[in-house]
Amino acid sequence: MPMEEQPHFRVPLSLLLFLSLFLLPTSFSSTHDLQILNAERRIDLTSHIIKVYLTLKVENLGTSPASEVHLAFSPAEAEHLAIVKAAATSGKRKKKTYIPLDVKSAELPDGPNGTKFFTVTLLTSLNKGETATLEVLYILTHSLEPFPVEITQSESQLVYFRDSAILLSPYHVKEQTTFIKTPSTRVESFTVVDPAKRAGTELKYGPYEDQPPYSYSPVLVHFENNNPFAVVEELEREIEISHWGNVQVTERYRLVHAGARHKGAFSRVEYQTRPDATGVSSFKHLLAKLPPKVHSVYYRDEIGNVSTSNLRTDYRKSELEFQPRYPLFGGWKSTFVIGYGLPLQDFLFESPDGRRYLNFTFGCPLTQTVVDKLILKVVLPEGSKDPTAVIPFQVDQHLEIKYSYLDVIGRTVVVLEKSNVVPEHNVPFQVYYTFNPIFMLAEPLMLSIAIFLFFVASVSYLHADLSIRK
Amino acid sequence: MNQRGKISSQTPQLQLHSPAPYHSLVFSISKSHSQTRPLRFSQPPLTLSGSQTLPAAVALPRLSPSPRLASTLGFTLNPRVASPPAPFSWPSMAASDAPNGDVLIRNAFGSVLAFLILLLIGVLAFSIRLFSVIKYESVIHEFDPYFNYRVTQFLTKNGIYDFWNWFDDRTWYPLGRVIGGTVYPGLTLTAGTLYWFLHSLNIPLSVETVCVFTAPIFSAFASWATFLLTKEVKGVGAGLTAAALLAMVPSYISRSVAGSYDNEAVAIFALIFTFYLYIKTLNTGSLFYATLNSLSYFYMVCSWGGYTFIINLIPMHVLLCIVTGRYSSRLYIAYAPLVVLGTLLAALVPVVGFNAVMTSEHFASFLVFIIIHVVALVYYIKGILSPKMFKVALALVVSIGLAVCCAMVAVIIALVASSPTKGWSGRSLSLLDPTYASKYIPIIASVSEHQPPTWPSYFMDINVLAFLIPAGIIACFSPLSDASLFAVLYIVLSVYFSGVMVRLMLVLAPAACILSGIALSQAFDVFTRSIKFQLPSLSDHSHIDARDASSENIVPDDTIKTDKSEDTPKERMTKRSKKKEKEPVEKPPTKFQIKKRLSVLPFEASIIAVILLVLLVAFYVVHCVWAAAEAYSAPSIVLTSHSNDGLHVFDDFREAYAWLSHNTDVDDKVASWWDYGYQTTAMANRTVIVDNNTWNNTHIATVGTAMSSPEKAAWEIFHSLDVKYVLVVFGGLVGYPSDDINKFLWMVRIGGGVFPHIKEPDYLRDGQYRIDSMATPTMLNCLMYKLSYYRFVETDGKAFDRVRRTEIGKKYFKLTHFEEVFTTHHWMVRIYKLKPPKNRIRGKNKKSKSKTSSTTTSKRKGTRRNPF
């Protein structure tokens, strides 16, 4: 995750930053003392969101205890990195437990060619000779390059995936294997770095032994991927809190098919009569997972309702299945708005210190989509004060003022912005604020006073004698 | 209000008679009222500093009493009936010193009731138009509203000054269109003002929402305006009835459902309101109302080209009044300021400009303006001279005046005759001569709403009102006043206009409602009066009841509020009442009572008649609701069909427009038949060649020619216009009848009108338009046929066209110059892209040129003739 530290970011992270600065010198010393005994990488290429599961077995060879492990990413990867998660595992097989670890970006002086680093902070520092097992998940977006760049309606979509057969690591790696899973058995070509073999939908690179730090061996896999490359270029979610009992969510999407561009004619007759053979990389359905008890759902765009949608609700979740106005082929775009209301009591709580907080899910409700830029606006009721947002990862944030129904002083809007959002970012976040319930009565009072004054004015006008001539 | 004094003077007497019979009280009021008629206008109910000088002058020339006219017309009038509608008064709190509190409470109750009824009528008018939102969605309808919506968007985004200067380069490519100077801005400015007002209160409604609900809001206003107008003509009861009828008249609903954001939506309100203010001025002689009238006329001019109806109808009415000896100063006050101020104001509207004085549509008003001045002069001279002198003067003035008039008329006629269309616009001419458009201007004739209506459409659009109108006309004549004369003239003219163009049914609707309202309320009056008179329980007080009944229809006149006369000083009231007492008010109306008794109908007949009337009205209501719900609420960009497995939605138009807007370059030009121009610019935001504002016939003919040419020639025309995409509407797969193939003959006709190498007979086999195997080769090879039916055969193997109910003539063909880039789900919109020009090989080029020269040269000539 490309992380730049934002100066205005709040307490927990700045504390961590301070901590990491404090810890950095010790980590430098321990860089070369660590060794990776075994690295196993599983790259999942079945959709356009690439998930890489990395299992590292780390051993401390040095004398001083090491508390941090560095992960290295090539600049190309770092650019498309959406999220990095790490967990320490303990126990064997069935009793395996995962304890999430802190991950943050780091700078190492000796990284070659702009290599980006992330630091995983271990729970307990490793003493000499000890080993630890780390599970790392990182997600890459926009890393499948369509080739050919343009396809016709009847062709299927082929993409390139570039990576290294050997794990890029600041440590010496004793043994490693990489598995690449492709969506279908159709693989046009792949770079052979012995030993490498292909079986069904799986490519196996390795095992390779005793690779020195920063080894790199580029590979190129050219394979078929007809999964929908649904990318939301920009998503603006507006969450408006009304203390009268409703949370109104409005989501404005700008969707694009980011796969191989469509070339030439679009023939509806072929698309309709031979759905299996034509337009295989296009998509026409999307699925949004909404919170339970959702009500008044609408789905429209700037020229009116889009009539093709389906809402399924049960007590645990709601699913909105909908179609854009037209099937999306490579490069085609569409915009739409989804809006819904939610009961307030499910999302708004009172914290022990008397403040209120909204507990909502970050990210994009669409499944299997990448959001290039997510703007999340939490519109607090008029009269709210001291908003603070608590989010488990780093986002840009600032405040705005919005004027809505009969507002006088305007509503405070907490704006959270994040680029490159994947479904793994759908985690709860909180916005704390203080609110005096008397403000709820402001607008009804205003209205009643206005109407009262109107009647008073009418009555006085009817009784007043304004004529000049008596 | 001039009765208020009467109330206090009469009430003690009444208390002696009976336990406060409300109606008898009112009866005496009406009686007094009828007697004081000549003075009625001398007391403008509204105090206005400017108009204070008028009354004395007004009272004088009441020389031609209406009974004389009426008797010449063969009517016998009893004194009561001769009374014009009551002037309006608040039975107000100001009169609380009157001893009879009960009556006052009843009066107050009556006005509150009427107010509530009006409020409910407004709610009804608004809510009956929401069927489209409930059944479909909150969306702009049809074609023209999309343009208005786009203009409103521009206005709210860029402000009023940019709006006046807006040159739109996204339409009529490459000519463009000066929107600010060619659009009637009333509707747009209204919605824009509404939008600004809402946003100044921080109510974040979108422009679209405001636009969608503008029409229903103004329908409510229109029904209130109808109430005011009808009240001026025939009293409150008729006013309420007419307002209720107008609130749901299908003809008006068809143009003002939520989403139908068109000029007519506000224009009908402006029309009725202008008429109301005219009649109000006529009844009061107040310059205040005359000024309001010209402002209202200005609003009408801003809103709709139909303002020429006002500026012709009012002069005709004035002329009729003069001819029938109804000239009065009130008439002068009502008319002269309207012409002067109204014309000045109308000339301010850019789209009208000097047309307000230059075109023949306005000449009638100027002519009548001259005439009314001559007449006024005559009356004035008559006033100051002795009768003998007057006769001399009359001869002199009339002869000079006539000479001047004749000279002016001659000049005007000469001017008019010098212009080829006699100074009339095409649409107006086709009103005067219904065959004109079909003979000379196919572009006007091709529009379905410019066709003459059929009989069923009368029944559909005004329903039972069609049968009530004659009764209303009779009711208008029974006490013929200036106002009711106006109503009669209005209905007669609008019936004629609606007979010429189905679109002008809209102008007929308010007139029909007013007259039907009058008819219904008068009929109810008669019947309920008869019933009441004969009710056994009331028979004891038969004498009083007779008076009750006979005066009943006047009751609402007094109960209803109008002007805020509460603030008028009591001193004036008493003065006025004193004045009234001088009048021979107290004449016992015995003769009149007898007459009333005679007009009482048998009890059973009345009951049955009332029931029948209620049934008739109920039928009307049912029909209106049905029409609003089923016939007129479809937005026409979304189609639905009911099948066994539920509702099926055809949203193809928006699918295509959304595709165009997201997947083509922002500067690409899209060619289609002009019907879809507004929608393409508004929804897809792409430049179009022609649109629904059919101002340039040649340009439309060029597109028509391209559509009716073979592929290569069409490609050349489109390429010369820089067109990148061609959009056709095709209903053959799902059976959508108003598609381009069905409109195609108009394209041929309009194209052929400018480019003679397109000949209509080439597309017809033995005079029949067909697309099956019997079709002519020209038809089967023209672009429209090819673009519509390209690969159509692959859908079902037979290429069966469900609109034309036949298999198409040519099933398998390839496109050489066009490429299908998008077809919507139900094939209703098909978009083709022009293939890029091919590289030419020298030898081949020469050969092909010589081969096609015979066909293309003529074509070339054609294209060269148009200005680009």
PDB file of N, CA, C and O in Angstrom, chain A residues 275-328:
ATOM      1  N   PRO A 275     -24.793 -16.316 -26.602  1.00  0.00           N
ATOM      2  CA  PRO A 275     -24.210 -15.667 -25.426  1.00  0.00           C
ATOM      3  C   PRO A 275     -22.894 -16.307 -24.970  1.00  0.00           C
ATOM      4  O   PRO A 275     -22.087 -15.650 -24.327  1.00  0.00           O
ATOM      5  N   ASP A 276     -22.670 -17.578 -25.287  1.00  0.00           N
ATOM      6  CA  ASP A 276     -21.435 -18.218 -24.818  1.00  0.00           C
ATOM      7  C   ASP A 276     -20.246 -17.856 -25.678  1.00  0.00           C
ATOM      8  O   ASP A 276     -19.111 -17.859 -25.209  1.00  0.00           O
ATOM      9  N   ALA A 277     -20.522 -17.566 -26.934  1.00  0.00           N
ATOM     10  CA  ALA A 277     -19.404 -17.405 -27.846  1.00  0.00           C
ATOM     11  C   ALA A 277     -19.011 -15.954 -28.050  1.00  0.00           C
ATOM     12  O   ALA A 277     -17.902 -15.681 -28.467  1.00  0.00           O
ATOM     13  N   THR A 278     -19.907 -15.042 -27.785  1.00  0.00           N
ATOM     14  CA  THR A 278     -19.552 -13.653 -28.046  1.00  0.00           C
ATOM     15  C   THR A 278     -19.606 -12.839 -26.773  1.00  0.00           C
ATOM     16  O   THR A 278     -20.399 -13.102 -25.876  1.00  0.00           O
ATOM     17  N   GLY A 279     -18.739 -11.881 -26.749  1.00  0.00           N
ATOM     18  CA  GLY A 279     -18.722 -10.964 -25.610  1.00  0.00           C
ATOM     19  C   GLY A 279     -18.443 -11.650 -24.299  1.00  0.00           C
ATOM     20  O   GLY A 279     -19.040 -11.316 -23.277  1.00  0.00           O
ATOM     21  N   VAL A 280     -17.550 -12.661 -24.316  1.00  0.00           N
ATOM     22  CA  VAL A 280     -17.322 -13.423 -23.088  1.00  0.00           C
ATOM     23  C   VAL A 280     -16.672 -12.581 -22.004  1.00  0.00           C
ATOM     24  O   VAL A 280     -16.858 -12.828 -20.815  1.00  0.00           O
ATOM     25  N   SER A 281     -15.896 -11.592 -22.402  1.00  0.00           N
ATOM     26  CA  SER A 281     -15.247 -10.788 -21.376  1.00  0.00           C
ATOM     27  C   SER A 281     -16.122  -9.634 -20.919  1.00  0.00           C
ATOM     28  O   SER A 281     -15.769  -8.910 -20.009  1.00  0.00           O
ATOM     29  N   SER A 282     -17.287  -9.456 -21.567  1.00  0.00           N
ATOM     30  CA  SER A 282     -18.159  -8.356 -21.154  1.00  0.00           C
ATOM     31  C   SER A 282     -18.971  -8.809 -19.950  1.00  0.00           C
ATOM     32  O   SER A 282     -19.055  -9.986 -19.627  1.00  0.00           O
ATOM     33  N   PHE A 283     -19.562  -7.848 -19.288  1.00  0.00           N
ATOM     34  CA  PHE A 283     -20.428  -8.210 -18.167  1.00  0.00           C
ATOM     35  C   PHE A 283     -21.643  -7.324 -18.172  1.00  0.00           C
ATOM     36  O   PHE A 283     -21.602  -6.189 -18.642  1.00  0.00           O
ATOM     37  N   LYS A 284     -22.735  -7.865 -17.670  1.00  0.00           N
ATOM     38  CA  LYS A 284     -23.918  -7.031 -17.579  1.00  0.00           C
ATOM     39  C   LYS A 284     -24.557  -7.058 -16.209  1.00  0.00           C
ATOM     40  O   LYS A 284     -25.455  -6.288 -15.941  1.00  0.00           O
ATOM     41  N   HIS A 285     -24.107  -7.920 -15.337  1.00  0.00           N
ATOM     42  CA  HIS A 285     -24.664  -7.943 -13.986  1.00  0.00           C
ATOM     43  C   HIS A 285     -23.646  -7.428 -12.997  1.00  0.00           C
ATOM     44  O   HIS A 285     -22.449  -7.661 -13.145  1.00  0.00           O
ATOM     45  N   LEU A 286     -24.113  -6.804 -11.981  1.00  0.00           N
ATOM     46  CA  LEU A 286     -23.250  -6.432 -10.874  1.00  0.00           C
ATOM     47  C   LEU A 286     -24.001  -6.785  -9.602  1.00  0.00           C
ATOM     48  O   LEU A 286     -25.231  -6.835  -9.577  1.00  0.00           O
ATOM     49  N   LEU A 287     -23.258  -7.032  -8.563  1.00  0.00           N
ATOM     50  CA  LEU A 287     -23.877  -7.411  -7.308  1.00  0.00           C
ATOM     51  C   LEU A 287     -23.364  -6.482  -6.222  1.00  0.00           C
ATOM     52  O   LEU A 287     -22.156  -6.306  -6.060  1.00  0.00           O
ATOM     53  N   ALA A 288     -24.279  -5.893  -5.501  1.00  0.00           N
ATOM     54  CA  ALA A 288     -23.889  -5.040  -4.377  1.00  0.00           C
ATOM     55  C   ALA A 288     -24.391  -5.682  -3.101  1.00  0.00           C
ATOM     56  O   ALA A 288     -25.549  -6.093  -3.015  1.00  0.00           O
ATOM     57  N   LYS A 289     -23.505  -5.789  -2.135  1.00  0.00           N
ATOM     58  CA  LYS A 289     -23.913  -6.342  -0.833  1.00  0.00           C
ATOM     59  C   LYS A 289     -24.200  -5.175   0.093  1.00  0.00           C
ATOM     60  O   LYS A 289     -23.315  -4.400   0.432  1.00  0.00           O
ATOM     61  N   LEU A 290     -25.436  -5.054   0.467  1.00  0.00           N
ATOM     62  CA  LEU A 290     -25.849  -3.930   1.301  1.00  0.00           C
ATOM     63  C   LEU A 290     -26.143  -4.440   2.712  1.00  0.00           C
ATOM     64  O   LEU A 290     -26.345  -5.636   2.913  1.00  0.00           O
ATOM     65  N   PRO A 291     -26.167  -3.527   3.660  1.00  0.00           N
ATOM     66  CA  PRO A 291     -26.474  -3.965   5.029  1.00  0.00           C
ATOM     67  C   PRO A 291     -27.902  -4.490   5.125  1.00  0.00           C
ATOM     68  O   PRO A 291     -28.749  -4.179   4.292  1.00  0.00           O
ATOM     69  N   PRO A 292     -28.193  -5.294   6.153  1.00  0.00           N
ATOM     70  CA  PRO A 292     -29.568  -5.783   6.324  1.00  0.00           C
ATOM     71  C   PRO A 292     -30.495  -4.634   6.679  1.00  0.00           C
ATOM     72  O   PRO A 292     -30.063  -3.555   7.037  1.00  0.00           O
ATOM     73  N   LYS A 293     -31.769  -4.884   6.574  1.00  0.00           N
ATOM     74  CA  LYS A 293     -32.832  -3.920   6.893  1.00  0.00           C
ATOM     75  C   LYS A 293     -32.743  -2.666   6.032  1.00  0.00           C
ATOM     76  O   LYS A 293     -33.070  -1.577   6.484  1.00  0.00           O
ATOM     77  N   VAL A 294     -32.234  -2.844   4.858  1.00  0.00           N
ATOM     78  CA  VAL A 294     -32.136  -1.697   3.968  1.00  0.00           C
ATOM     79  C   VAL A 294     -33.532  -1.392   3.425  1.00  0.00           C
ATOM     80  O   VAL A 294     -34.358  -2.282   3.264  1.00  0.00           O
ATOM     81  N   HIS A 295     -33.820  -0.126   3.225  1.00  0.00           N
ATOM     82  CA  HIS A 295     -35.132   0.221   2.676  1.00  0.00           C
ATOM     83  C   HIS A 295     -35.001   1.351   1.671  1.00  0.00           C
ATOM     84  O   HIS A 295     -33.973   2.013   1.593  1.00  0.00           O
ATOM     85  N   SER A 296     -36.043   1.556   0.931  1.00  0.00           N
ATOM     86  CA  SER A 296     -36.106   2.564  -0.142  1.00  0.00           C
ATOM     87  C   SER A 296     -34.855   2.574  -1.004  1.00  0.00           C
ATOM     88  O   SER A 296     -34.175   3.583  -1.121  1.00  0.00           O
ATOM     89  N   VAL A 297     -34.576   1.451  -1.581  1.00  0.00           N
ATOM     90  CA  VAL A 297     -33.405   1.357  -2.442  1.00  0.00           C
ATOM     91  C   VAL A 297     -33.752   1.927  -3.810  1.00  0.00           C
ATOM     92  O   VAL A 297     -34.825   1.651  -4.337  1.00  0.00           O
ATOM     93  N   TYR A 298     -32.901   2.725  -4.354  1.00  0.00           N
ATOM     94  CA  TYR A 298     -33.111   3.147  -5.731  1.00  0.00           C
ATOM     95  C   TYR A 298     -31.832   3.002  -6.525  1.00  0.00           C
ATOM     96  O   TYR A 298     -30.734   2.995  -5.974  1.00  0.00           O
ATOM     97  N   TYR A 299     -32.025   2.880  -7.813  1.00  0.00           N
ATOM     98  CA  TYR A 299     -30.896   2.662  -8.710  1.00  0.00           C
ATOM     99  C   TYR A 299     -31.193   3.467  -9.953  1.00  0.00           C
ATOM    100  O   TYR A 299     -32.135   3.191 -10.667  1.00  0.00           O
ATOM    101  N   ARG A 300     -30.450   4.521 -10.178  1.00  0.00           N
ATOM    102  CA  ARG A 300     -30.746   5.380 -11.312  1.00  0.00           C
ATOM    103  C   ARG A 300     -29.474   6.016 -11.828  1.00  0.00           C
ATOM    104  O   ARG A 300     -28.407   5.845 -11.244  1.00  0.00           O
ATOM    105  N   ASP A 301     -29.600   6.689 -12.936  1.00  0.00           N
ATOM    106  CA  ASP A 301     -28.464   7.463 -13.403  1.00  0.00           C
ATOM    107  C   ASP A 301     -28.963   8.857 -13.739  1.00  0.00           C
ATOM    108  O   ASP A 301     -30.084   9.216 -13.384  1.00  0.00           O
ATOM    109  N   GLU A 302     -28.152   9.644 -14.417  1.00  0.00           N
ATOM    110  CA  GLU A 302     -28.530  11.042 -14.563  1.00  0.00           C
ATOM    111  C   GLU A 302     -29.748  11.241 -15.453  1.00  0.00           C
ATOM    112  O   GLU A 302     -30.349  12.305 -15.447  1.00  0.00           O
ATOM    113  N   ILE A 303     -30.141  10.213 -16.215  1.00  0.00           N
ATOM    114  CA  ILE A 303     -31.316  10.398 -17.052  1.00  0.00           C
ATOM    115  C   ILE A 303     -32.503   9.565 -16.581  1.00  0.00           C
ATOM    116  O   ILE A 303     -33.454   9.388 -17.312  1.00  0.00           O
ATOM    117  N   GLY A 304     -32.464   9.091 -15.371  1.00  0.00           N
ATOM    118  CA  GLY A 304     -33.655   8.438 -14.842  1.00  0.00           C
ATOM    119  C   GLY A 304     -33.373   7.062 -14.259  1.00  0.00           C
ATOM    120  O   GLY A 304     -32.220   6.627 -14.183  1.00  0.00           O
ATOM    121  N   ASN A 305     -34.432   6.410 -13.862  1.00  0.00           N
ATOM    122  CA  ASN A 305     -34.291   5.083 -13.266  1.00  0.00           C
ATOM    123  C   ASN A 305     -33.701   4.102 -14.268  1.00  0.00           C
ATOM    124  O   ASN A 305     -33.962   4.194 -15.458  1.00  0.00           O
ATOM    125  N   VAL A 306     -32.957   3.170 -13.746  1.00  0.00           N
ATOM    126  CA  VAL A 306     -32.539   2.048 -14.567  1.00  0.00           C
ATOM    127  C   VAL A 306     -33.398   0.892 -14.099  1.00  0.00           C
ATOM    128  O   VAL A 306     -33.456   0.589 -12.917  1.00  0.00           O
ATOM    129  N   SER A 307     -34.100   0.300 -15.035  1.00  0.00           N
ATOM    130  CA  SER A 307     -35.195  -0.565 -14.602  1.00  0.00           C
ATOM    131  C   SER A 307     -34.783  -2.004 -14.318  1.00  0.00           C
ATOM    132  O   SER A 307     -35.615  -2.799 -13.957  1.00  0.00           O
ATOM    133  N   THR A 308     -33.519  -2.322 -14.477  1.00  0.00           N
ATOM    134  CA  THR A 308     -33.143  -3.714 -14.314  1.00  0.00           C
ATOM    135  C   THR A 308     -32.397  -3.919 -13.009  1.00  0.00           C
ATOM    136  O   THR A 308     -31.183  -3.823 -12.963  1.00  0.00           O
ATOM    137  N   SER A 309     -33.128  -4.200 -11.958  1.00  0.00           N
ATOM    138  CA  SER A 309     -32.453  -4.491 -10.703  1.00  0.00           C
ATOM    139  C   SER A 309     -33.323  -5.421  -9.877  1.00  0.00           C
ATOM    140  O   SER A 309     -34.517  -5.545 -10.095  1.00  0.00           O
ATOM    141  N   ASN A 310     -32.705  -6.028  -8.929  1.00  0.00           N
ATOM    142  CA  ASN A 310     -33.337  -7.073  -8.152  1.00  0.00           C
ATOM    143  C   ASN A 310     -32.809  -6.992  -6.729  1.00  0.00           C
ATOM    144  O   ASN A 310     -31.600  -7.028  -6.530  1.00  0.00           O
ATOM    145  N   LEU A 311     -33.695  -6.887  -5.780  1.00  0.00           N
ATOM    146  CA  LEU A 311     -33.225  -6.768  -4.401  1.00  0.00           C
ATOM    147  C   LEU A 311     -33.668  -7.991  -3.616  1.00  0.00           C
ATOM    148  O   LEU A 311     -34.833  -8.354  -3.621  1.00  0.00           O
ATOM    149  N   ARG A 312     -32.700  -8.618  -2.974  1.00  0.00           N
ATOM    150  CA  ARG A 312     -33.023  -9.745  -2.101  1.00  0.00           C
ATOM    151  C   ARG A 312     -32.629  -9.351  -0.689  1.00  0.00           C
ATOM    152  O   ARG A 312     -31.492  -8.943  -0.449  1.00  0.00           O
ATOM    153  N   THR A 313     -33.537  -9.459   0.225  1.00  0.00           N
ATOM    154  CA  THR A 313     -33.185  -9.088   1.594  1.00  0.00           C
ATOM    155  C   THR A 313     -33.478 -10.241   2.521  1.00  0.00           C
ATOM    156  O   THR A 313     -34.445 -10.986   2.336  1.00  0.00           O
ATOM    157  N   ASP A 314     -32.642 -10.430   3.479  1.00  0.00           N
ATOM    158  CA  ASP A 314     -32.985 -11.283   4.610  1.00  0.00           C
ATOM    159  C   ASP A 314     -32.426 -10.610   5.852  1.00  0.00           C
ATOM    160  O   ASP A 314     -31.948  -9.483   5.786  1.00  0.00           O
ATOM    161  N   TYR A 315     -32.505 -11.292   6.978  1.00  0.00           N
ATOM    162  CA  TYR A 315     -32.173 -10.583   8.213  1.00  0.00           C
ATOM    163  C   TYR A 315     -30.674 -10.369   8.391  1.00  0.00           C
ATOM    164  O   TYR A 315     -30.246  -9.623   9.241  1.00  0.00           O
ATOM    165  N   ARG A 316     -29.859 -11.049   7.573  1.00  0.00           N
ATOM    166  CA  ARG A 316     -28.429 -10.876   7.775  1.00  0.00           C
ATOM    167  C   ARG A 316     -27.793  -9.962   6.740  1.00  0.00           C
ATOM    168  O   ARG A 316     -26.820  -9.281   7.018  1.00  0.00           O
ATOM    169  N   LYS A 317     -28.321  -9.994   5.553  1.00  0.00           N
ATOM    170  CA  LYS A 317     -27.714  -9.142   4.538  1.00  0.00           C
ATOM    171  C   LYS A 317     -28.750  -8.822   3.455  1.00  0.00           C
ATOM    172  O   LYS A 317     -29.794  -9.468   3.382  1.00  0.00           O
ATOM    173  N   SER A 318     -28.450  -7.840   2.657  1.00  0.00           N
ATOM    174  CA  SER A 318     -29.284  -7.534   1.499  1.00  0.00           C
ATOM    175  C   SER A 318     -28.382  -7.597   0.280  1.00  0.00           C
ATOM    176  O   SER A 318     -27.232  -7.171   0.337  1.00  0.00           O
ATOM    177  N   GLU A 319     -28.924  -8.108  -0.768  1.00  0.00           N
ATOM    178  CA  GLU A 319     -28.149  -8.178  -1.998  1.00  0.00           C
ATOM    179  C   GLU A 319     -28.906  -7.476  -3.106  1.00  0.00           C
ATOM    180  O   GLU A 319     -30.072  -7.775  -3.353  1.00  0.00           O
ATOM    181  N   LEU A 320     -28.243  -6.544  -3.731  1.00  0.00           N
ATOM    182  CA  LEU A 320     -28.859  -5.845  -4.854  1.00  0.00           C
ATOM    183  C   LEU A 320     -28.148  -6.304  -6.112  1.00  0.00           C
ATOM    184  O   LEU A 320     -26.963  -6.053  -6.300  1.00  0.00           O
ATOM    185  N   GLU A 321     -28.896  -7.025  -6.939  1.00  0.00           N
ATOM    186  CA  GLU A 321     -28.324  -7.446  -8.209  1.00  0.00           C
ATOM    187  C   GLU A 321     -28.869  -6.517  -9.270  1.00  0.00           C
ATOM    188  O   GLU A 321     -30.083  -6.340  -9.380  1.00  0.00           O
ATOM    189  N   PHE A 322     -27.995  -5.903 -10.008  1.00  0.00           N
ATOM    190  CA  PHE A 322     -28.492  -4.936 -10.984  1.00  0.00           C
ATOM    191  C   PHE A 322     -27.667  -4.989 -12.251  1.00  0.00           C
ATOM    192  O   PHE A 322     -26.575  -5.530 -12.292  1.00  0.00           O
ATOM    193  N   GLN A 323     -28.263  -4.438 -13.295  1.00  0.00           N
ATOM    194  CA  GLN A 323     -27.580  -4.374 -14.581  1.00  0.00           C
ATOM    195  C   GLN A 323     -27.396  -2.922 -14.965  1.00  0.00           C
ATOM    196  O   GLN A 323     -28.312  -2.126 -14.823  1.00  0.00           O
ATOM    197  N   PRO A 324     -26.232  -2.574 -15.466  1.00  0.00           N
ATOM    198  CA  PRO A 324     -26.112  -1.256 -16.090  1.00  0.00           C
ATOM    199  C   PRO A 324     -27.034  -1.201 -17.301  1.00  0.00           C
ATOM    200  O   PRO A 324     -27.571  -2.228 -17.729  1.00  0.00           O
ATOM    201  N   ARG A 325     -27.205  -0.027 -17.862  1.00  0.00           N
ATOM    202  CA  ARG A 325     -28.153   0.120 -18.971  1.00  0.00           C
ATOM    203  C   ARG A 325     -27.812  -0.771 -20.152  1.00  0.00           C
ATOM    204  O   ARG A 325     -28.682  -1.199 -20.889  1.00  0.00           O
ATOM    205  N   TYR A 326     -26.537  -1.003 -20.347  1.00  0.00           N
ATOM    206  CA  TYR A 326     -26.127  -1.819 -21.478  1.00  0.00           C
ATOM    207  C   TYR A 326     -24.978  -2.700 -21.012  1.00  0.00           C
ATOM    208  O   TYR A 326     -24.294  -2.377 -20.041  1.00  0.00           O
ATOM    209  N   PRO A 327     -24.774  -3.837 -21.677  1.00  0.00           N
ATOM    210  CA  PRO A 327     -23.638  -4.664 -21.272  1.00  0.00           C
ATOM    211  C   PRO A 327     -22.345  -3.889 -21.476  1.00  0.00           C
ATOM    212  O   PRO A 327     -22.206  -3.135 -22.428  1.00  0.00           O
ATOM    213  N   LEU A 328     -21.419  -4.082 -20.579  1.00  0.00           N
ATOM    214  CA  LEU A 328     -20.171  -3.338 -20.671  1.00  0.00           C
ATOM    215  C   LEU A 328     -19.111  -4.186 -21.358  1.00  0.00           C
ATOM    216  O   LEU A 328     -18.758  -5.251 -20.869  1.00  0.00           O
TER     217      LEU A 328
END
